[in-house]
Coordinates of C-alpha atoms and ligand atoms in Angstrom, one line a residue:
X1 CA 10.6 -16.9 -11.8
X2 CA 11.8 -16.3 -8.1
X3 CA 15.1 -18.2 -9.3
X4 CA 15.6 -15.0 -11.7
X5 CA 16.0 -12.5 -8.5
X6 CA 19.5 -11.8 -7.4
X7 CA 21.0 -14.1 -4.6
X8 CA 21.3 -10.9 -2.4
X9 CA 17.5 -10.2 -2.6
X10 CA 16.8 -13.6 -1.8
X11 CA 18.8 -13.6 1.2
X12 CA 17.2 -10.2 2.6
X13 CA 13.7 -12.1 2.0
X14 CA 14.9 -14.6 4.4
X15 CA 15.5 -12.1 7.1
X16 CA 12.2 -10.8 6.5
X17 CA 10.6 -14.0 6.7
X18 CA 12.1 -14.7 9.9
X19 CA 11.4 -11.2 11.4
X20 CA 7.6 -11.8 10.7
X21 CA 7.7 -15.1 12.2
X22 CA 9.7 -14.2 15.4
X23 CA 8.8 -10.2 15.9
X24 CA 5.6 -9.3 14.1
X25 CA 3.4 -12.4 14.5
X26 CA 3.7 -12.6 18.5
X27 CA 2.3 -9.1 18.6
X28 CA 0.0 -9.1 16.0
X29 CA -3.0 -9.2 18.1
X30 CA -1.5 -6.7 21.0
X31 CA -1.2 -4.3 18.1
X32 CA -4.9 -4.9 17.0
X33 CA -5.9 -4.1 20.5
X34 CA -3.7 -1.2 21.0
X35 CA -4.0 0.3 17.6
X36 CA -0.2 1.2 17.7
X37 CA 3.0 -0.5 16.7
X38 CA 5.4 -0.2 19.4
X39 CA 8.2 2.3 18.4
X40 CA 10.9 -0.6 19.0
X41 CA 9.5 -2.6 16.2
X42 CA 9.6 0.2 14.0
X43 CA 13.1 1.0 15.0
X44 CA 13.9 -2.6 14.0
X45 CA 12.0 -2.0 10.6
X46 CA 14.6 1.1 10.2
X47 CA 17.4 -1.2 10.9
X48 CA 16.1 -3.8 8.4
X49 CA 16.0 -1.1 5.6
X50 CA 12.2 -1.8 5.3
X51 CA 11.5 2.0 4.7
X52 CA 13.8 2.2 1.5
X53 CA 13.2 -1.0 -0.3
X54 CA 12.6 0.8 -3.6
X55 CA 14.9 3.9 -3.1
X56 CA 17.9 3.3 -5.1
X57 CA 21.2 2.7 -3.4
X58 CA 22.4 6.3 -4.1
X59 CA 19.8 7.8 -1.8
X60 CA 20.3 5.5 1.1
X61 CA 17.7 2.7 0.1
X62 CA 18.1 -0.9 -0.9
X63 CA 17.1 -0.4 -4.5
X64 CA 15.3 -3.9 -4.8
X65 CA 13.6 -4.8 -8.2
X66 CA 10.1 -4.6 -8.3
X67 CA 9.8 -8.3 -8.1
X68 CA 12.1 -8.3 -5.0
X69 CA 9.9 -5.7 -3.4
X70 CA 6.8 -7.4 -4.1
X71 CA 8.1 -10.6 -2.4
X72 CA 8.9 -8.6 0.7
X73 CA 5.4 -7.4 0.8
X74 CA 4.1 -10.8 0.4
X75 CA 5.9 -12.0 3.3
X76 CA 5.1 -8.8 5.5
X77 CA 1.4 -9.0 4.8
X78 CA 1.1 -12.7 6.1
X79 CA 0.7 -11.2 9.4
X80 CA -1.2 -8.1 10.6
X81 CA -1.6 -5.7 7.8
X82 CA -0.6 -2.5 9.5
X83 CA 2.9 -3.5 9.8
X84 CA 3.3 -3.4 5.9
X85 CA 1.2 -0.2 5.9
X86 CA 3.8 1.5 8.3
X87 CA 6.5 1.1 5.7
X88 CA 4.2 0.7 2.6
X89 CA 3.7 4.9 2.1
X90 CA 7.3 5.4 2.3
X91 CA 8.3 2.9 -0.5
X92 CA 5.4 3.5 -2.8
X93 CA 2.8 6.7 -3.0
X94 CA 4.7 8.8 -0.5
X95 CA 8.3 8.7 -2.1
X96 CA 7.9 7.7 -5.7
X97 CA 6.8 11.1 -6.9
X98 CA 10.0 12.4 -5.4
X99 CA 11.9 9.2 -7.2
X100 CA 10.2 9.7 -10.6
X101 CA 9.8 13.3 -11.1
X102 CA 11.9 15.2 -8.3
X103 CA 14.8 17.4 -9.0
X104 CA 18.4 16.0 -8.0
X105 CA 18.3 18.6 -5.2
X106 CA 14.9 17.0 -3.8
X107 CA 16.1 13.5 -4.1
X108 CA 19.2 14.3 -2.4
X109 CA 17.5 15.9 0.3
X110 CA 14.4 14.1 1.0
X111 CA 15.0 10.4 -0.3
X112 CA 18.0 9.6 2.4
X113 CA 15.6 10.8 5.1
X114 CA 12.7 8.6 3.8
X115 CA 14.8 5.4 3.1
X116 CA 16.5 5.5 6.6
X117 CA 13.0 5.9 8.1
X118 CA 13.9 9.1 9.9
X119 CA 11.0 10.7 8.3
X120 CA 7.8 8.7 7.1
X121 CA 6.4 9.7 3.5
X122 CA 2.8 9.9 3.0
X123 CA 0.4 10.8 -0.2
X124 CA -2.4 13.3 0.3
X125 CA -4.6 13.4 -2.8
X126 CA -8.0 12.4 -1.5
X127 CA -10.4 15.0 -0.4
X128 CA -14.0 15.1 1.1
X129 CA -15.3 15.6 -2.5
X130 CA -12.7 13.8 -4.4
X131 CA -12.0 9.7 -4.1
X132 CA -12.1 8.3 -7.2
X133 CA -12.8 11.4 -9.1
X134 CA -9.4 12.7 -8.2
X135 CA -10.0 15.4 -11.0
X136 CA -12.2 16.9 -8.7
X137 CA -9.9 18.2 -5.9
X138 CA -10.4 21.5 -4.4
X139 CA -7.1 22.1 -2.4
X140 CA -5.7 25.1 -3.9
X141 CA -2.2 26.5 -3.9
X142 CA -1.5 30.1 -4.9
X143 CA 1.7 31.7 -5.4
X144 CA 2.8 34.3 -2.8
X145 CA 6.2 35.4 -3.2
X146 CA 9.0 32.7 -2.6
X147 CA 6.3 30.5 -1.2
X148 CA 3.1 28.8 -2.1
X149 CA -0.1 29.0 0.2
X150 CA -2.0 25.8 0.3
X151 CA -5.3 25.8 1.4
X152 CA -7.9 22.9 1.6
X153 CA -8.6 19.6 3.4
X154 CA -7.2 16.1 2.6
X155 CA -8.8 13.0 4.2
X156 CA -7.8 9.4 4.7
X157 CA -4.2 10.0 4.5
X158 CA -2.2 6.8 5.5
X159 CA 0.4 7.7 8.3
X160 CA -0.6 11.2 8.4
X161 CA 0.1 11.8 12.1
X162 CA 3.8 10.1 11.8
X163 CA 4.6 11.5 8.3
X164 CA 7.7 13.9 8.1
X165 CA 7.3 14.3 4.2
X166 CA 3.8 14.4 2.6
X167 CA 3.3 14.7 -1.1
X168 CA 0.4 16.7 -1.7
X169 CA -1.6 17.4 -4.9
X170 CA -3.2 20.9 -5.0
X171 CA -5.1 22.8 -7.9
X172 CA -2.9 25.8 -9.2
X173 CA -4.7 26.5 -12.4
X174 CA -8.6 26.4 -12.3
X175 CA -9.1 26.6 -15.9
X176 CA -6.9 23.7 -16.7
X177 CA -7.4 21.7 -13.7
X178 CA -6.4 18.0 -14.3
X179 CA -5.1 18.7 -17.7
X180 CA -2.2 20.9 -16.8
X181 CA -3.4 22.8 -13.6
X182 CA -2.6 20.6 -10.8
X183 CA 0.9 20.5 -9.1
X184 CA 2.6 18.0 -6.7
X185 CA 4.1 19.6 -3.7
X186 CA 6.7 18.2 -1.1
X187 CA 5.1 19.2 2.3
X188 CA 7.1 18.8 5.6
X189 CA 5.1 18.2 8.5
X190 CA 6.4 21.2 10.5
X191 CA 5.8 23.7 7.9
X192 CA 3.3 26.4 9.4
X193 CA -0.3 26.0 8.8
X194 CA -0.6 22.5 8.6
X195 CA -2.9 20.8 11.2
X196 CA -3.2 16.9 11.5
X197 CA -6.4 15.7 12.8
X198 CA -6.5 12.4 15.6
X199 CA -6.6 9.1 13.7
X200 CA -10.0 7.9 12.1
X201 CA -11.6 4.9 13.8
X202 CA -11.9 2.3 11.4
X203 CA -13.1 -1.3 10.6
X204 CA -9.4 -2.5 10.1
X205 CA -5.7 -1.9 9.8
X206 CA -6.2 -0.7 13.1
X207 CA -2.7 -0.5 13.9
X208 CA -2.4 1.8 10.9
X209 CA -3.4 5.4 11.1
X210 CA -5.4 7.5 8.7
X211 CA -5.9 11.0 9.3
X212 CA -7.4 14.3 8.2
X213 CA -5.0 17.1 6.9
X214 CA -6.0 20.7 7.0
X215 CA -4.1 23.3 5.3
X216 CA -4.6 26.7 6.1
X217 CA -2.4 29.4 4.3
X218 CA 0.2 26.4 4.9
X219 CA 3.3 28.0 3.4
X220 CA 5.3 25.6 0.9
X221 CA 8.7 27.2 -0.4
X222 CA 8.7 27.4 -4.2
X223 CA 11.3 24.9 -4.6
X224 CA 9.1 22.3 -3.1
X225 CA 7.3 21.8 -6.2
X226 CA 8.4 18.4 -7.2
X227 CA 10.5 18.7 -10.3
X228 CA 11.1 22.4 -10.0
X229 CA 9.3 25.5 -11.6
X230 CA 8.7 23.6 -15.1
X231 CA 6.7 21.0 -13.4
X232 CA 4.0 23.4 -12.2
X233 CA 0.8 22.1 -13.5
X234 CA 2.1 18.5 -13.9
X235 CA 1.0 17.2 -10.6
X236 CA -1.7 14.9 -12.0
X237 CA 0.3 13.0 -14.1
X238 CA 2.9 12.5 -11.2
X239 CA 0.1 10.9 -9.0
X240 CA -1.1 8.8 -11.9
X241 CA 2.4 7.3 -12.1
X242 CA 2.6 6.8 -8.5
X243 CA -0.8 4.9 -8.3
X244 CA 0.6 2.6 -11.0
X245 CA 3.1 1.4 -9.0
X246 CA 0.9 1.4 -5.8
X247 CA -1.5 -1.1 -7.7
X248 CA 1.0 -3.8 -7.9
X249 CA 1.8 -3.4 -4.3
X250 CA -1.7 -4.1 -3.4
X251 CA -1.7 -7.1 -5.3
X252 CA 1.1 -8.3 -3.5
X253 CA -0.5 -7.3 -0.3
X254 CA -3.6 -9.1 -1.3
X255 CA -1.7 -12.3 -2.1
X256 CA 0.4 -12.5 1.3
X257 CA -3.0 -12.3 3.2
X258 CA -4.5 -14.8 0.9
X259 CA -1.6 -17.2 1.4
X260 CA -1.6 -17.1 5.3
X261 CA -5.6 -17.6 5.0
X262 CA -4.9 -20.9 3.0
X263 CA -2.0 -22.2 5.4
X264 CA -4.4 -21.5 8.2
X265 CA -7.2 -23.2 6.6
X266 CA -5.3 -26.2 5.6
X267 CA -3.9 -26.5 9.1
X268 CA -7.6 -26.3 10.4
X269 CA -8.6 -29.1 8.1
X270 CA -5.8 -31.2 9.0
X271 CA -6.9 -30.9 12.6
X272 CA -10.2 -31.9 12.0
X273 CA -9.2 -34.8 10.1
X274 CA -6.8 -35.9 13.0
X275 CA -9.5 -35.3 15.5
X276 CA -11.7 -38.0 14.0
X277 CA -14.3 -35.6 11.8
X278 CA -15.8 -37.6 9.0
X279 CA -14.1 -37.0 5.6
X280 CA -17.6 -36.9 4.0
X281 CA -18.4 -33.9 6.3
X282 CA -15.3 -32.0 5.1
X283 CA -16.1 -32.2 1.6
X284 CA -17.1 -28.7 1.2
X285 CA -14.2 -27.4 3.1
X286 CA -11.8 -29.4 0.9
X287 CA -13.2 -28.1 -2.1
X288 CA -13.0 -24.8 -0.9
X289 CA -9.3 -25.0 -0.1
X290 CA -8.8 -26.3 -3.6
X291 CA -10.5 -23.2 -4.9
X292 CA -8.4 -21.2 -2.6
X293 CA -5.3 -22.8 -3.8
X294 CA -6.0 -22.6 -7.5
X295 CA -6.9 -18.9 -7.4
X296 CA -3.6 -17.9 -5.3
X297 CA -1.5 -19.9 -8.0
X298 CA -3.3 -18.0 -10.9
X299 CA -2.8 -14.5 -8.7
X300 CA 1.0 -15.1 -7.9
X301 CA 1.9 -16.0 -11.7
X302 CA 0.1 -12.8 -12.8
X303 CA 1.9 -10.4 -10.3
X304 CA 5.3 -11.9 -10.7
X305 CA 5.1 -11.6 -14.5
X306 CA 3.8 -8.1 -14.1
X307 CA 6.7 -7.0 -11.7
X308 CA 9.1 -8.7 -13.9
X309 CA 7.8 -6.9 -16.9
X310 CA 8.1 -3.6 -14.9
X311 CA 11.7 -4.4 -14.3
X312 CA 12.4 -4.7 -17.9
X313 CA 11.2 -1.0 -18.3
X314 CA 7.7 -2.0 -19.9
X315 CA 4.8 0.2 -19.2
X316 CA 2.5 -2.0 -17.2
X317 CA -0.4 0.5 -16.6
X318 CA -3.0 -2.2 -17.9
X319 CA -1.4 -5.1 -16.2
X320 CA -1.1 -3.6 -12.8
X321 CA -4.7 -2.8 -13.0
X322 CA -5.6 -6.4 -13.7
X323 CA -3.4 -7.5 -10.8
X324 CA -5.0 -5.0 -8.2
X325 CA -8.3 -6.0 -9.4
X326 CA -7.9 -10.0 -9.6
X327 CA -5.7 -10.1 -6.4
X328 CA -8.0 -8.0 -4.0
X329 CA -11.3 -9.4 -5.2
X330 CA -9.8 -12.9 -4.7
X331 CA -8.2 -12.2 -1.1
X332 CA -12.1 -10.8 -0.1
X333 CA -13.3 -14.4 -1.7
X334 CA -10.6 -16.4 0.2
X335 CA -11.0 -14.6 3.5
X336 CA -14.7 -15.4 3.2
X337 CA -14.1 -19.1 2.4
X338 CA -11.6 -19.2 5.4
X339 CA -14.4 -18.0 7.5
X340 CA -16.5 -20.9 6.1
X341 CA -13.9 -23.4 7.0
X342 CA -13.4 -22.2 10.5
X343 CA -17.2 -21.3 11.1
X344 CA -17.6 -20.2 14.9
X345 CA -14.0 -20.5 15.5
X346 CA -13.1 -18.1 12.6
X347 CA -15.5 -15.3 14.3
X348 CA -13.2 -15.3 17.4
X349 CA -10.6 -12.5 17.5
X350 CA -7.8 -15.2 18.6
X351 CA -7.7 -16.9 15.5
X352 CA -7.1 -13.9 13.3
X353 CA -9.3 -14.8 10.5
X354 CA -11.8 -12.0 11.3
X355 CA -9.0 -9.6 11.4
X356 CA -8.0 -10.6 7.9
X357 CA -11.4 -10.6 6.5
X358 CA -11.8 -6.9 7.7
X359 CA -8.5 -5.9 6.8
X360 CA -8.5 -7.6 2.7
X361 CA -11.5 -5.5 2.4
X362 CA -9.3 -2.2 2.4
X363 CA -7.2 -3.4 -0.7
X364 CA -10.5 -3.2 -2.8
X365 CA -10.8 0.6 -1.7
X366 CA -7.6 2.2 -2.1
X367 CA -5.4 3.3 -4.8
X368 CA -8.1 3.2 -7.3
X369 CA -11.4 0.9 -6.2
X370 CA -12.1 -2.2 -8.3
X371 CA -14.6 -0.3 -10.3
X372 CA -11.9 2.0 -11.2
X373 CA -9.6 -0.7 -12.3
X374 CA -12.3 -2.2 -14.7
X375 CA -12.7 1.3 -16.1
X376 CA -9.0 1.6 -16.9
X377 CA -8.7 -1.8 -18.3
X378 CA -11.8 -1.3 -20.5
X379 CA -10.6 2.1 -21.7
X380 CA -7.2 0.5 -22.8
X381 CA -9.1 -2.4 -24.5
X382 CA -11.4 0.1 -26.4
X383 CA -8.7 2.4 -27.5
X384 CA -8.1 2.8 -31.2
Ligands
FAD1 C1 -7.9 3.2 5.1 C2 -7.7 4.0 4.1 C3 -6.6 4.5 3.6 C4 -6.4 5.4 2.7 N1 -5.1 6.2 2.5 C5 -5.0 7.0 1.4 C6 -3.5 7.8 1.4 O1 -2.7 7.5 1.8 N2 -3.8 9.0 0.3 C7 -4.8 9.3 -0.4 O2 -4.8 10.2 -1.0 N3 -5.9 8.4 -0.2 C8 -6.0 7.5 0.7 N4 -7.4 6.6 0.8 C9 -8.4 7.1 0.0 C10 -8.8 6.3 -1.0 O3 -7.8 6.4 -2.3 C11 -10.2 6.5 -1.4 O4 -11.1 6.2 -0.4 C12 -10.6 5.7 -2.8 O5 -10.1 6.4 -3.6 C13 -12.3 5.9 -2.9 O6 -12.7 7.1 -2.9 P1 -14.1 7.4 -2.2 O7 -13.7 6.5 -0.8 O8 -14.1 8.8 -2.0 O9 -15.0 6.7 -2.9 P2 -15.9 7.1 -4.1 O10 -15.1 7.7 -5.0 O11 -17.0 8.1 -3.5 O12 -16.5 5.9 -4.7 C14 -17.7 5.2 -4.1 C15 -17.8 4.2 -4.9 O13 -18.5 4.4 -6.3 C16 -17.6 3.7 -7.1 N5 -17.3 4.7 -8.2 C17 -16.7 5.8 -8.3 N6 -16.8 6.2 -9.3 C18 -17.0 5.4 -10.4 C19 -17.2 5.4 -11.8 N7 -16.8 6.4 -12.5 N8 -17.5 4.4 -12.3 C20 -18.3 3.4 -11.5 N9 -17.8 3.1 -10.0 C21 -17.5 4.3 -9.6 C22 -16.6 3.3 -6.3 O14 -15.7 2.2 -7.1 C23 -16.9 3.0 -4.8 O15 -17.2 1.6 -5.0 C24 -7.5 5.7 1.8 C25 -8.9 5.5 2.0 C26 -8.9 4.6 3.1 C27 -10.1 3.6 3.4

């Protein structure tokens, strides 16, 4: 299937592979400890065009196909996951609402900023009482002359403290709520009334920040409703379309991590064989390796096929949920198996197995938990 992607995209992929091996891998542990990606690396990401993978060329991005973009994420997640996360929200949940539903003026104003990495994009849907149940959001927007006044709290917002543009979903009609009463706004980080809390302390993705955003009479110009005045009330649909795309991305991230864990595990078993460990003692490890490779083979086919279908214009809501469910659950199984193969060595920070084990758990939580994917899949199967 890779042979179907344009030569230009394959050449770009080679540059990303090199960047991962030569620039990101060597600082992975340093970033894990410091919790920060050095600005010089972020600058190199900008120059490589990584902030605008999916944004069309006419708005300053690379305009990669879905398959091309997926392949880039697969490469970027073969190292510390926080590097992918730094560019991830700009390419998917943070910018896609503007790309899918924005007015031409909004696209011209915001997409070039985002694509060139001048302003990172983020996406603010989750609240203290609204995670999986996104229809329960309480953040409110009330029209006040030429501005909307936003009030409420969003939490777990990836890249919240480095974002310049935040797609924010708020309630504009309490009677209609998710059925025509939510609106998507473009909020700039310097709009008065927006307060960003310090980064959350987390189990994994330590070099990627999540923050609480508090809106207190935050003034958002009327023209910043995504899609303009006729789209007031349509924010839930925008958010759901954005998440469809994000689910494929999560599949790619889970696959990239799994591939790396497979390679680490294979090299470790080879090392044990070379060190004279009897083959019989390694039977369980060898079978584990075989199971890992088999699952990865299946996951890769699913993911690439769904990306290809999306590139042909097909609606892939059902397939994207299946990909997210399968790939992310697989990554947790694979990380656990890798830990079993490495045993005590895997528990040591320097070998990075424990980092992958912590990081891949997240893929089963955000952009819809595994249970939510199962609900989507079953609902579609049971439709008349
Ligand atoms: C590191 C990180 C980054 C994030 N980044 C962002 C971001 O950038 N923007 C953003 O808006 N959000 C973000 N989130 C929030 C994330 O999307 C939510 O955490 C996720 O949707 C789950 O919501 P919740 O944590 O409130 O869990 P809950 O919804 O409270 O769910 C708790 C458990 O109940 C299960 N459950 C819930 N409902 C059902 C049901 N109907 N049937 C069966 N089981 C159910 C869930 O699967 C889960 O296991 C991030 C979260 C994390 C941890």
